[in-house]
């Protein structure tokens, strides 16, 4: 496979470079037009998304929205038909609702809802999350991670494993972080209140290296190195703690035969969210509809909009596609992306697209 990649890559690179330099001497006379079995599909994902955006035709749509407000608590109900592409039809449905505006509560149910703590960190997830949360390229992230590894601060950063071995001593790793001013108290809760670390388990193991985790504590880093180290520590502490716990309420109503649904959320225990500042989960207040059988809506409105084209791929999206389709390995994703960027086959917009 290595020899085949080398021979094909060398032959096509030479052919493309010589051919295209003759065709476009003003633009490409000093450019290398390379070909690689991983470069090509990597660029293909970007081109495919770009063409989808170019060929997209936006369509207008209309939908109904019901609002109910009591004592400053406002609840929005969405239409179960979601949206229609014919304005007149939506206006007819609104007229039907306006003839008999009384809303009848068909069902109000509450159920526990958890927001899961993150899985242990493998290389692909580190690259994706650093791109989304820290706005760092995969190449920059891996360069920093390798430096932190050589300094003895984190474990080996190139791994496909997202499950900690049962025999691994995670307690000592958590204890090493208890003295930190930012997350030390949370590490103490893991050891005390929650009776030690209980990692969430993934399903992947390369049988060679454990998930990425901090080895020892430090507070002497600066800039992007500090950001990457902090992310790895917070991710590790989050994955060995407890899921966030909440209560979700769903209310189904009927207005003149049209169905609408409203949702509310109460966060009861933030747990891992206290240390994992990269996730958001907040209360969405809702009226107690268990005691209400009928009510008069505050408003019934038509909301218009239009379908939107897919967005340009972010580097995190591109890494996910490469991983899904088996392009490269966790150790080479960043290099392939950096290659197509440095050769100016693709360009970055808005820092990450």
Short mmCIF file of N, CA, C and O in Angstrom, two decimals, residues 123-178:
data_model
loop_
_atom_site.label_atom_id
_atom_site.label_comp_id
_atom_site.label_asym_id
_atom_site.label_seq_id
_atom_site.Cartn_x
_atom_site.Cartn_y
_atom_site.Cartn_z
N UNK A 123 -7.86 10.94 19.75
CA UNK A 123 -7.23 11.95 18.92
C UNK A 123 -8.22 12.68 18.02
O UNK A 123 -8.19 13.91 17.91
N UNK A 124 -9.12 11.92 17.38
CA UNK A 124 -10.08 12.55 16.47
C UNK A 124 -10.97 13.53 17.23
O UNK A 124 -11.22 14.66 16.77
N UNK A 125 -11.45 13.14 18.41
CA UNK A 125 -12.29 14.04 19.20
C UNK A 125 -11.52 15.26 19.68
O UNK A 125 -12.06 16.37 19.72
N UNK A 126 -10.25 15.07 20.05
CA UNK A 126 -9.43 16.22 20.46
C UNK A 126 -9.33 17.23 19.32
O UNK A 126 -9.50 18.43 19.53
N UNK A 127 -9.06 16.74 18.10
CA UNK A 127 -8.94 17.64 16.95
C UNK A 127 -10.26 18.36 16.66
O UNK A 127 -10.29 19.57 16.42
N UNK A 128 -11.36 17.61 16.70
CA UNK A 128 -12.67 18.19 16.40
C UNK A 128 -13.08 19.21 17.46
O UNK A 128 -13.54 20.33 17.15
N UNK A 129 -12.95 18.82 18.73
CA UNK A 129 -13.40 19.70 19.81
C UNK A 129 -12.52 20.94 19.94
O UNK A 129 -13.01 22.03 20.23
N UNK A 130 -11.22 20.79 19.71
CA UNK A 130 -10.33 21.95 19.76
C UNK A 130 -10.67 22.93 18.65
O UNK A 130 -10.59 24.15 18.83
N UNK A 131 -11.07 22.40 17.49
CA UNK A 131 -11.47 23.27 16.38
C UNK A 131 -12.75 24.03 16.73
O UNK A 131 -12.85 25.23 16.52
N UNK A 132 -13.73 23.31 17.33
CA UNK A 132 -15.03 23.93 17.63
C UNK A 132 -14.98 24.82 18.87
O UNK A 132 -15.52 25.92 18.87
N UNK A 133 -14.35 24.33 19.92
CA UNK A 133 -14.41 25.02 21.21
C UNK A 133 -13.28 26.04 21.40
O UNK A 133 -13.48 27.07 22.04
N UNK A 134 -12.09 25.72 20.86
CA UNK A 134 -10.92 26.56 21.10
C UNK A 134 -10.51 27.36 19.87
O UNK A 134 -9.62 28.21 19.96
N UNK A 135 -11.14 27.06 18.73
CA UNK A 135 -10.82 27.73 17.46
C UNK A 135 -9.35 27.53 17.08
O UNK A 135 -8.68 28.45 16.61
N UNK A 136 -8.86 26.31 17.27
CA UNK A 136 -7.51 25.97 16.89
C UNK A 136 -7.54 24.93 15.77
O UNK A 136 -8.38 24.02 15.78
N UNK A 137 -6.65 25.04 14.80
CA UNK A 137 -6.59 24.06 13.73
C UNK A 137 -6.10 22.73 14.28
O UNK A 137 -5.46 22.65 15.33
N UNK A 138 -6.41 21.65 13.53
CA UNK A 138 -5.98 20.32 13.95
C UNK A 138 -4.46 20.25 14.02
O UNK A 138 -3.89 19.63 14.94
N UNK A 139 -3.80 20.87 13.06
CA UNK A 139 -2.33 20.86 13.03
C UNK A 139 -1.76 21.54 14.28
O UNK A 139 -0.87 21.01 14.95
N UNK A 140 -2.30 22.73 14.61
CA UNK A 140 -1.83 23.45 15.80
C UNK A 140 -2.10 22.65 17.06
O UNK A 140 -1.25 22.55 17.95
N UNK A 141 -3.30 22.08 17.14
CA UNK A 141 -3.67 21.30 18.33
C UNK A 141 -2.73 20.14 18.56
O UNK A 141 -2.24 19.92 19.68
N UNK A 142 -2.43 19.38 17.49
CA UNK A 142 -1.58 18.20 17.65
C UNK A 142 -0.13 18.59 17.93
O UNK A 142 0.57 17.90 18.67
N UNK A 143 0.32 19.69 17.36
CA UNK A 143 1.68 20.16 17.65
C UNK A 143 1.81 20.49 19.14
O UNK A 143 2.79 20.12 19.80
N UNK A 144 0.79 21.19 19.67
CA UNK A 144 0.80 21.55 21.10
C UNK A 144 0.68 20.30 21.97
O UNK A 144 1.41 20.15 22.97
N UNK A 145 -0.23 19.38 21.58
CA UNK A 145 -0.43 18.16 22.37
C UNK A 145 0.86 17.34 22.45
O UNK A 145 1.20 16.79 23.51
N UNK A 146 1.58 17.24 21.33
CA UNK A 146 2.82 16.49 21.34
C UNK A 146 3.88 17.16 22.23
O UNK A 146 4.65 16.48 22.91
N UNK A 147 3.87 18.48 22.25
CA UNK A 147 4.81 19.20 23.12
C UNK A 147 4.46 18.96 24.59
O UNK A 147 5.35 18.73 25.43
N UNK A 148 3.17 19.00 24.92
CA UNK A 148 2.74 18.74 26.29
C UNK A 148 3.10 17.31 26.70
O UNK A 148 3.46 17.05 27.86
N UNK A 149 3.00 16.38 25.75
CA UNK A 149 3.37 14.98 26.02
C UNK A 149 4.85 14.84 26.32
O UNK A 149 5.26 14.17 27.29
N UNK A 150 5.70 15.50 25.51
CA UNK A 150 7.15 15.41 25.73
C UNK A 150 7.56 16.07 27.04
O UNK A 150 8.59 15.72 27.62
N UNK A 151 6.73 17.00 27.54
CA UNK A 151 7.00 17.64 28.83
C UNK A 151 6.47 16.82 29.99
O UNK A 151 6.63 17.20 31.15
N UNK A 152 5.80 15.71 29.69
CA UNK A 152 5.29 14.83 30.73
C UNK A 152 4.00 15.32 31.37
O UNK A 152 3.64 14.87 32.47
N UNK A 153 3.29 16.24 30.69
CA UNK A 153 2.07 16.82 31.27
C UNK A 153 0.82 16.04 30.91
O UNK A 153 -0.15 16.02 31.66
N UNK A 154 0.80 15.42 29.73
CA UNK A 154 -0.37 14.64 29.30
C UNK A 154 0.10 13.30 28.75
O UNK A 154 1.29 13.10 28.47
N UNK A 155 -0.85 12.39 28.55
CA UNK A 155 -0.53 11.08 27.99
C UNK A 155 -0.30 11.20 26.48
O UNK A 155 -0.50 12.26 25.89
N UNK A 156 0.07 10.08 25.85
CA UNK A 156 0.35 10.08 24.41
C UNK A 156 -0.88 10.54 23.64
O UNK A 156 -1.97 9.98 23.81
N UNK A 157 -0.75 11.58 22.79
CA UNK A 157 -1.95 12.20 22.20
C UNK A 157 -2.44 11.56 20.92
O UNK A 157 -3.42 12.03 20.34
N UNK A 158 -1.78 10.49 20.45
CA UNK A 158 -2.26 9.83 19.23
C UNK A 158 -2.82 8.46 19.62
O UNK A 158 -2.07 7.49 19.80
N UNK A 159 -4.12 8.41 19.78
CA UNK A 159 -4.78 7.18 20.23
C UNK A 159 -6.19 7.10 19.65
O UNK A 159 -6.83 8.12 19.43
N UNK A 160 -6.63 5.89 19.40
CA UNK A 160 -8.01 5.67 18.92
C UNK A 160 -8.90 5.14 20.05
O UNK A 160 -10.02 4.74 19.81
N UNK A 161 -8.39 5.15 21.27
CA UNK A 161 -9.10 4.55 22.41
C UNK A 161 -9.94 5.59 23.15
O UNK A 161 -9.46 6.68 23.45
N UNK A 162 -11.19 5.25 23.43
CA UNK A 162 -12.04 6.13 24.25
C UNK A 162 -12.68 5.38 25.41
O UNK A 162 -13.82 5.65 25.80
N UNK A 163 -11.92 4.42 25.95
CA UNK A 163 -12.37 3.70 27.15
C UNK A 163 -11.14 3.46 28.03
O UNK A 163 -10.11 3.00 27.56
N UNK A 164 -11.26 3.85 29.31
CA UNK A 164 -10.13 3.66 30.22
C UNK A 164 -10.05 2.20 30.67
O UNK A 164 -11.07 1.60 31.02
N UNK A 165 -8.85 1.61 30.68
CA UNK A 165 -8.70 0.25 31.20
C UNK A 165 -9.12 0.18 32.67
O UNK A 165 -8.89 1.11 33.44
N UNK A 166 -9.75 -0.92 33.05
CA UNK A 166 -10.25 -1.06 34.42
C UNK A 166 -9.13 -1.01 35.45
O UNK A 166 -9.34 -0.57 36.59
N UNK A 167 -7.94 -1.48 35.06
CA UNK A 167 -6.83 -1.53 36.02
C UNK A 167 -6.11 -0.18 36.15
O UNK A 167 -5.22 -0.04 36.99
N UNK A 168 -6.50 0.81 35.39
CA UNK A 168 -5.80 2.10 35.42
C UNK A 168 -6.19 2.89 36.66
O UNK A 168 -7.36 2.99 37.02
N UNK A 169 -5.20 3.45 37.34
CA UNK A 169 -5.43 4.20 38.57
C UNK A 169 -5.82 5.64 38.24
O UNK A 169 -4.96 6.52 38.09
N UNK A 170 -7.12 5.89 38.13
CA UNK A 170 -7.60 7.23 37.79
C UNK A 170 -7.64 8.14 39.01
O UNK A 170 -7.57 9.36 38.88
N UNK A 171 -7.74 7.54 40.20
CA UNK A 171 -7.83 8.35 41.43
C UNK A 171 -6.60 9.24 41.61
O UNK A 171 -6.72 10.42 41.94
N UNK A 172 -5.43 8.69 41.34
CA UNK A 172 -4.20 9.48 41.51
C UNK A 172 -4.14 10.62 40.50
O UNK A 172 -3.60 11.70 40.79
N UNK A 173 -4.71 10.41 39.31
CA UNK A 173 -4.74 11.47 38.29
C UNK A 173 -5.65 12.60 38.72
O UNK A 173 -5.36 13.78 38.48
N UNK A 174 -6.78 12.25 39.34
CA UNK A 174 -7.70 13.28 39.84
C UNK A 174 -7.07 14.01 41.02
O UNK A 174 -7.15 15.24 41.12
N UNK A 175 -6.42 13.27 41.91
CA UNK A 175 -5.77 13.88 43.09
C UNK A 175 -4.74 14.91 42.67
O UNK A 175 -4.56 15.94 43.34
N UNK A 176 -4.07 14.68 41.55
CA UNK A 176 -3.03 15.60 41.09
C UNK A 176 -3.59 16.97 40.73
O UNK A 176 -2.85 17.95 40.67
N UNK A 177 -4.92 17.04 40.49
CA UNK A 177 -5.54 18.29 40.06
C UNK A 177 -6.26 19.02 41.20
O UNK A 177 -6.81 20.10 40.97
N UNK A 178 -6.25 18.47 42.39
CA UNK A 178 -7.03 19.07 43.49
C UNK A 178 -6.48 20.41 43.97
O UNK A 178 -7.19 21.19 44.60
#
